[in-house]
Short mmCIF file of C-alpha atoms in Angstrom, two decimals:
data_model
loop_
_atom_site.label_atom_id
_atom_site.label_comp_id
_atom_site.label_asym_id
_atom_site.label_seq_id
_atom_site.Cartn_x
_atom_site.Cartn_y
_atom_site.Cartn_z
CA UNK V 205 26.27 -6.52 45.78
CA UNK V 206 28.87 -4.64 43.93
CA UNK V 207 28.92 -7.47 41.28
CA UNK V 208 25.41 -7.10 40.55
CA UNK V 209 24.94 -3.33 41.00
CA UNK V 210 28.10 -2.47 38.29
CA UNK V 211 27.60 -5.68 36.64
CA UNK V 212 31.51 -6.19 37.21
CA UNK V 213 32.07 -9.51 36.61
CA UNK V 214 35.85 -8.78 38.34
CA UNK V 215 33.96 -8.34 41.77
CA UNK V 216 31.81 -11.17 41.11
CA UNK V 217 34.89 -13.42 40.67
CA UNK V 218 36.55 -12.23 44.18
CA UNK V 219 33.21 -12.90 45.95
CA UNK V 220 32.87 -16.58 44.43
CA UNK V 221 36.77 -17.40 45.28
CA UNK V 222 35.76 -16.09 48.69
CA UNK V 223 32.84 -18.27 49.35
CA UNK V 224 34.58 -21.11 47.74
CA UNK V 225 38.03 -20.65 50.15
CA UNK V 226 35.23 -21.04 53.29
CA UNK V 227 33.37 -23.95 51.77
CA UNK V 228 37.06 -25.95 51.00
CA UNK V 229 38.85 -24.96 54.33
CA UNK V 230 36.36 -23.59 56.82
CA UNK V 231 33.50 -25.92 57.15
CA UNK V 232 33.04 -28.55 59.49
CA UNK V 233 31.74 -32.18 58.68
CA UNK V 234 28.52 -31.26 59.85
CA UNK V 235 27.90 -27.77 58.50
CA UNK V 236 29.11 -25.35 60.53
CA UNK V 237 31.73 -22.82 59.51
CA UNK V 238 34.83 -22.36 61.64
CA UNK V 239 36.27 -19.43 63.38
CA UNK V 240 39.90 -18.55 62.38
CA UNK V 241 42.89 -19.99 60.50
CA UNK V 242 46.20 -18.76 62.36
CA UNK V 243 48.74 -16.21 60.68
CA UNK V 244 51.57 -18.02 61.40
CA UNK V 245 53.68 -21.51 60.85
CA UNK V 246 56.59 -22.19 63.22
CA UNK V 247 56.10 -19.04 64.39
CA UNK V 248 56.27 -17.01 61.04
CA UNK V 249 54.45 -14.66 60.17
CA UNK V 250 52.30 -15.94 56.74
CA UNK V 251 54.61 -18.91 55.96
CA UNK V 252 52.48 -20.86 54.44
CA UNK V 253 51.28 -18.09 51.76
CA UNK V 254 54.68 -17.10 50.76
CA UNK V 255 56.82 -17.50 47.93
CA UNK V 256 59.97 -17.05 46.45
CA UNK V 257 60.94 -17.23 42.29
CA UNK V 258 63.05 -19.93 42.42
CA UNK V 259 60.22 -21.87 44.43
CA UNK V 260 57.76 -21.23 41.62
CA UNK V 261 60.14 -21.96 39.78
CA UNK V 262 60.34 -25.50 41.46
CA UNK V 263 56.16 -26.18 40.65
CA UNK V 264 55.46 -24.40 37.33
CA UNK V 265 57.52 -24.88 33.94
CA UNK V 266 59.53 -21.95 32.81
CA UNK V 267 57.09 -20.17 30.59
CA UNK V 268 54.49 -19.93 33.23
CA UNK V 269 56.87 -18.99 36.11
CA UNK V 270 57.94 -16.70 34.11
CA UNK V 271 54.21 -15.72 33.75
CA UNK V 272 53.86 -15.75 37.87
CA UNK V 273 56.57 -13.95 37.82
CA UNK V 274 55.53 -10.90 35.97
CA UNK V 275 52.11 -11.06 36.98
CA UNK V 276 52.55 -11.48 40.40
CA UNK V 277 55.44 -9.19 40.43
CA UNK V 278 57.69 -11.18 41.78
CA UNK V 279 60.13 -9.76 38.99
CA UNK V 280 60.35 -6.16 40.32
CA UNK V 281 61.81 -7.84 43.84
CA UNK V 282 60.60 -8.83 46.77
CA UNK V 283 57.22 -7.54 49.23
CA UNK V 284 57.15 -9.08 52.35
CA UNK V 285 59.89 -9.57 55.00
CA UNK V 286 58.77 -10.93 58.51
CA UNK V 287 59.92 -8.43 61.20
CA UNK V 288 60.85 -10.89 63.70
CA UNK V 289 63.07 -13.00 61.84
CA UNK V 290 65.21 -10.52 59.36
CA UNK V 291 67.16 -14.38 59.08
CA UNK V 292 65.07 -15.93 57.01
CA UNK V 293 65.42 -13.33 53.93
CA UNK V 294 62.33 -11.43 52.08
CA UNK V 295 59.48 -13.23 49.96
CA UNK V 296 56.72 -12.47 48.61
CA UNK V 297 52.77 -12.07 48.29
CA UNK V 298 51.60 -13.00 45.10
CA UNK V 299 48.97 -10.33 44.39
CA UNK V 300 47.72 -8.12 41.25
CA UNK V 301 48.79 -4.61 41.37
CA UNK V 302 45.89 -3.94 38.90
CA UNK V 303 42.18 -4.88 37.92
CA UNK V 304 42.56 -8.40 35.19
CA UNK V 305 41.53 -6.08 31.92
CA UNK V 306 44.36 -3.81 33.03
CA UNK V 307 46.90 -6.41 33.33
CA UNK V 308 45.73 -8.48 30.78
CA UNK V 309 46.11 -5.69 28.14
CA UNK V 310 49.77 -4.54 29.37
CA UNK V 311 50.67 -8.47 28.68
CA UNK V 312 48.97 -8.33 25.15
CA UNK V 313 46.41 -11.10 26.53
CA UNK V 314 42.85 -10.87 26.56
CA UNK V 315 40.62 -10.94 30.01
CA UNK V 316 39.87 -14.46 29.70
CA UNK V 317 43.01 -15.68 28.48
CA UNK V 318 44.57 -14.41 31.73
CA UNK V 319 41.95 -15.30 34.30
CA UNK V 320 42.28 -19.04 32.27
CA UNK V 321 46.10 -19.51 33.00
CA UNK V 322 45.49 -17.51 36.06
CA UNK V 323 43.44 -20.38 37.22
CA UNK V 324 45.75 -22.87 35.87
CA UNK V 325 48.93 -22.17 37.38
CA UNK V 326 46.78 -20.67 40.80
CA UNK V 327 45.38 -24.33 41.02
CA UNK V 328 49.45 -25.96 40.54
CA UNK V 329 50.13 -23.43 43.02
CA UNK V 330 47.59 -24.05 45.94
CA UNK V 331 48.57 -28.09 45.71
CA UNK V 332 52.10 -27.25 46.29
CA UNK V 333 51.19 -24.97 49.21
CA UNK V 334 49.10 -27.82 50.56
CA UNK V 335 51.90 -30.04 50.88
CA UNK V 336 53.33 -27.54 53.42
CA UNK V 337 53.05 -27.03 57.01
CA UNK V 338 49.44 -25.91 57.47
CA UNK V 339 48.33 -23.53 59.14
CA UNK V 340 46.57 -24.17 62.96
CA UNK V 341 42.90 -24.01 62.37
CA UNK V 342 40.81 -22.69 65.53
CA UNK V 343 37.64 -25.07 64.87
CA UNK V 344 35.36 -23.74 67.42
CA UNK V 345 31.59 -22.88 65.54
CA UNK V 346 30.51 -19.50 67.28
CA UNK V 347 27.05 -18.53 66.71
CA UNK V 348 27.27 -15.08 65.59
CA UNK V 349 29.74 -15.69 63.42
CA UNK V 350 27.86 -18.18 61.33
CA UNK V 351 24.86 -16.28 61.42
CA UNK V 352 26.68 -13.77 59.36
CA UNK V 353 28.18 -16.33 56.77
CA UNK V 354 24.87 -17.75 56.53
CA UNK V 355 23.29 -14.94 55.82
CA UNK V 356 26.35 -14.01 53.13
CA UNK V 357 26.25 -17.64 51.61
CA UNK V 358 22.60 -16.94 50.77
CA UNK V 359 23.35 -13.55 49.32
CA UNK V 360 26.45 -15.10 47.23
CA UNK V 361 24.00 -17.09 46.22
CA UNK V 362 21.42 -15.27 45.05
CA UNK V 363 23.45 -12.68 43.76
CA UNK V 364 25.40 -15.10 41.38
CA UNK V 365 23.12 -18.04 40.51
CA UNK V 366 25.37 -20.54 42.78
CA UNK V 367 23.00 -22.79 44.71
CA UNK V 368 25.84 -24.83 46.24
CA UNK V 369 26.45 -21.53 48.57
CA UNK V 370 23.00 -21.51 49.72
CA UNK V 371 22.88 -25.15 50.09
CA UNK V 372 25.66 -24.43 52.37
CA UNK V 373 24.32 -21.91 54.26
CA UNK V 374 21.15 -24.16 54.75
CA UNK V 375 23.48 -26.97 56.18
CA UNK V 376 25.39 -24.44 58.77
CA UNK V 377 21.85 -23.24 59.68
CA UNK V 378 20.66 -26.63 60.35
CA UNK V 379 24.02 -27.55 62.59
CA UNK V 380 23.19 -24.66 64.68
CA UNK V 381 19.58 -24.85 65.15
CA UNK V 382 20.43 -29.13 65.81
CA UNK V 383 23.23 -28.55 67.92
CA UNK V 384 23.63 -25.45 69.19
CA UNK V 385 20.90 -24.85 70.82
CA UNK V 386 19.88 -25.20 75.02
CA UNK V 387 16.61 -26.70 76.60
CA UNK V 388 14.76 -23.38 75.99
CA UNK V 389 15.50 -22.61 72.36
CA UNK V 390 18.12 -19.62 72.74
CA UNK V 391 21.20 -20.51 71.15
CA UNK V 392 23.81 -21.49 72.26
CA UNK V 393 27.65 -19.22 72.11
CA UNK V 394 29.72 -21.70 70.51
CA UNK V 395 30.51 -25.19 69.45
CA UNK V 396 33.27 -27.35 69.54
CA UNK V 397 34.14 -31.42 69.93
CA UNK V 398 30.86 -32.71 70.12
CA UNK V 399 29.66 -30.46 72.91
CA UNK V 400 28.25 -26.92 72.86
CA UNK V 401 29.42 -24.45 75.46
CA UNK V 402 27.38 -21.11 77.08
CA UNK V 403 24.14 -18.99 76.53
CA UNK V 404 24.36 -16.92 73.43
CA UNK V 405 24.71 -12.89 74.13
CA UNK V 406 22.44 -10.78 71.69
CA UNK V 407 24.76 -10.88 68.63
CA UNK V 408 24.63 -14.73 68.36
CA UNK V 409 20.66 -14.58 68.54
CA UNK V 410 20.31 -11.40 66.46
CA UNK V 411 22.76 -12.99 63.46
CA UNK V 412 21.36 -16.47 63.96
CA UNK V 413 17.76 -14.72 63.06
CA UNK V 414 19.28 -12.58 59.91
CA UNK V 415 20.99 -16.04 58.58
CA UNK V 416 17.68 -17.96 59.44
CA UNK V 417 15.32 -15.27 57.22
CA UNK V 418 17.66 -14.82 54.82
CA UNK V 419 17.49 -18.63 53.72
CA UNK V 420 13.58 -17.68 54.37
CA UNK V 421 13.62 -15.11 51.55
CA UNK V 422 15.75 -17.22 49.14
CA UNK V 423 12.89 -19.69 49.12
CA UNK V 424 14.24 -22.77 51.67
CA UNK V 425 12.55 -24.13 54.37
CA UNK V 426 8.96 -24.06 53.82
CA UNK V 427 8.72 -21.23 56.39
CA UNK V 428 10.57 -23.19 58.75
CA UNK V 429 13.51 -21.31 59.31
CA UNK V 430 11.20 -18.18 59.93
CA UNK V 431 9.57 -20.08 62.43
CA UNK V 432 12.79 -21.22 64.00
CA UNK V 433 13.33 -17.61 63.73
CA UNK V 434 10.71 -16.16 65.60
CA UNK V 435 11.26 -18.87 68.52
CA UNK V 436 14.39 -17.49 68.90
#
């Protein structure tokens, strides 16, 4: 909304990486989104998000470490040290400290230039952090839960002329109204192996609704997910 209300194409870009992080690593095989990826491997706290220079270092050439490392700031020192293990020494979370234009013009770049080789040595990045230890992945499908991404899939959308987000959103809706639903049309509080579990409190029937008129207003359906809707 902020994307299309400033026409900040900044905002837009953190909204699209969003949606695109939940359709690559939260989505079941049959549509539905998942609940929760944990904080912790072998009982760190964010291991397998962290970094170090000299393990950049070990996936990028020189001249774009170097480039992580002043962008990311891993040059002015280290951000992050887990509490419970002062052992295993201080890393860091790669993050901007300013808005792209802002960085771009302290590094004598333009905007695109750095979102391009942002993109490039991100992408390096994120296939050496899948080689690690993962993350456990809590793969129940709640209801309420994916009546909200639903309805925000749709809205991401809309907003930025992606149909593959409401396409998604469309499957998710579909899972739940297939499969997560019991013999009298209220559905059901979650999903998981095959099998869905428990009557729905209000949320999951109030957010199911929003997610099922939202892909209403954006057109899919033929009126069929307002009438799922209103049996509901």
């Amino acid at each position: 909304r902020a994307s299309a209300a400033y026409g900040d194409a900044f905002y837009a870009r953190i909204a699209r990486r969003t949606a695109d992080y939940v359709l690559a690593e939260m989505t079941g095989e049959g549509g539905g989104f998942f609940s929760a990826q944990d904080a912790e491997v072998d009982h760190r706290e964010g291991l397998n998000y962290l970094w170090t220079a000299e393990q950049v270092a070990g996936v990028l050439d020189a001249d774009d470490a170097a480039f992580v490392g002043t962008v990311y700031g891993l040059d002015r020192g280290t951000n992050f040290q887990d509490p419970h293990h002062p052992d295993d020494g201080p890393k860091n979370v790669l993050r901007l400290d300013d808005r792209p234009a802002v960085v771009a013009e302290r590094l004598g770049l333009g905007e695109d230039e750095l979102l391009g080789r942002l993109d490039r040595v991100n992408t390096a990045l994120y296939a050496a952090r899948q080689e690690r230890k993962q993350p456990g992945l809590d793969d129940k499908v709640l209801a309420a839960w994916n009546g909200m991404m639903i309805a925000a899939m749709v809205e991401c959308g809309v907003t930025l002329d992606e149909p593959a987000y409401i396409d998604a959103a469309e499957r998710a809706a579909r899972f739940v109204l297939d499969e997560m639903r019991d013999p009298s049309g209220l559905v059901c509080r979650s999903w998981r192996g095959e099998r869905s579990a428990g009557v729905g409190v209000l949320e999951d029937q109030a957010w199911v609704i929003a997610g099922l008129l939202a892909l209403d207003r954006a057109g899919r359906g033929d009126g069929a997910f307002a009438a799922s809707a209103a049996e509901i």
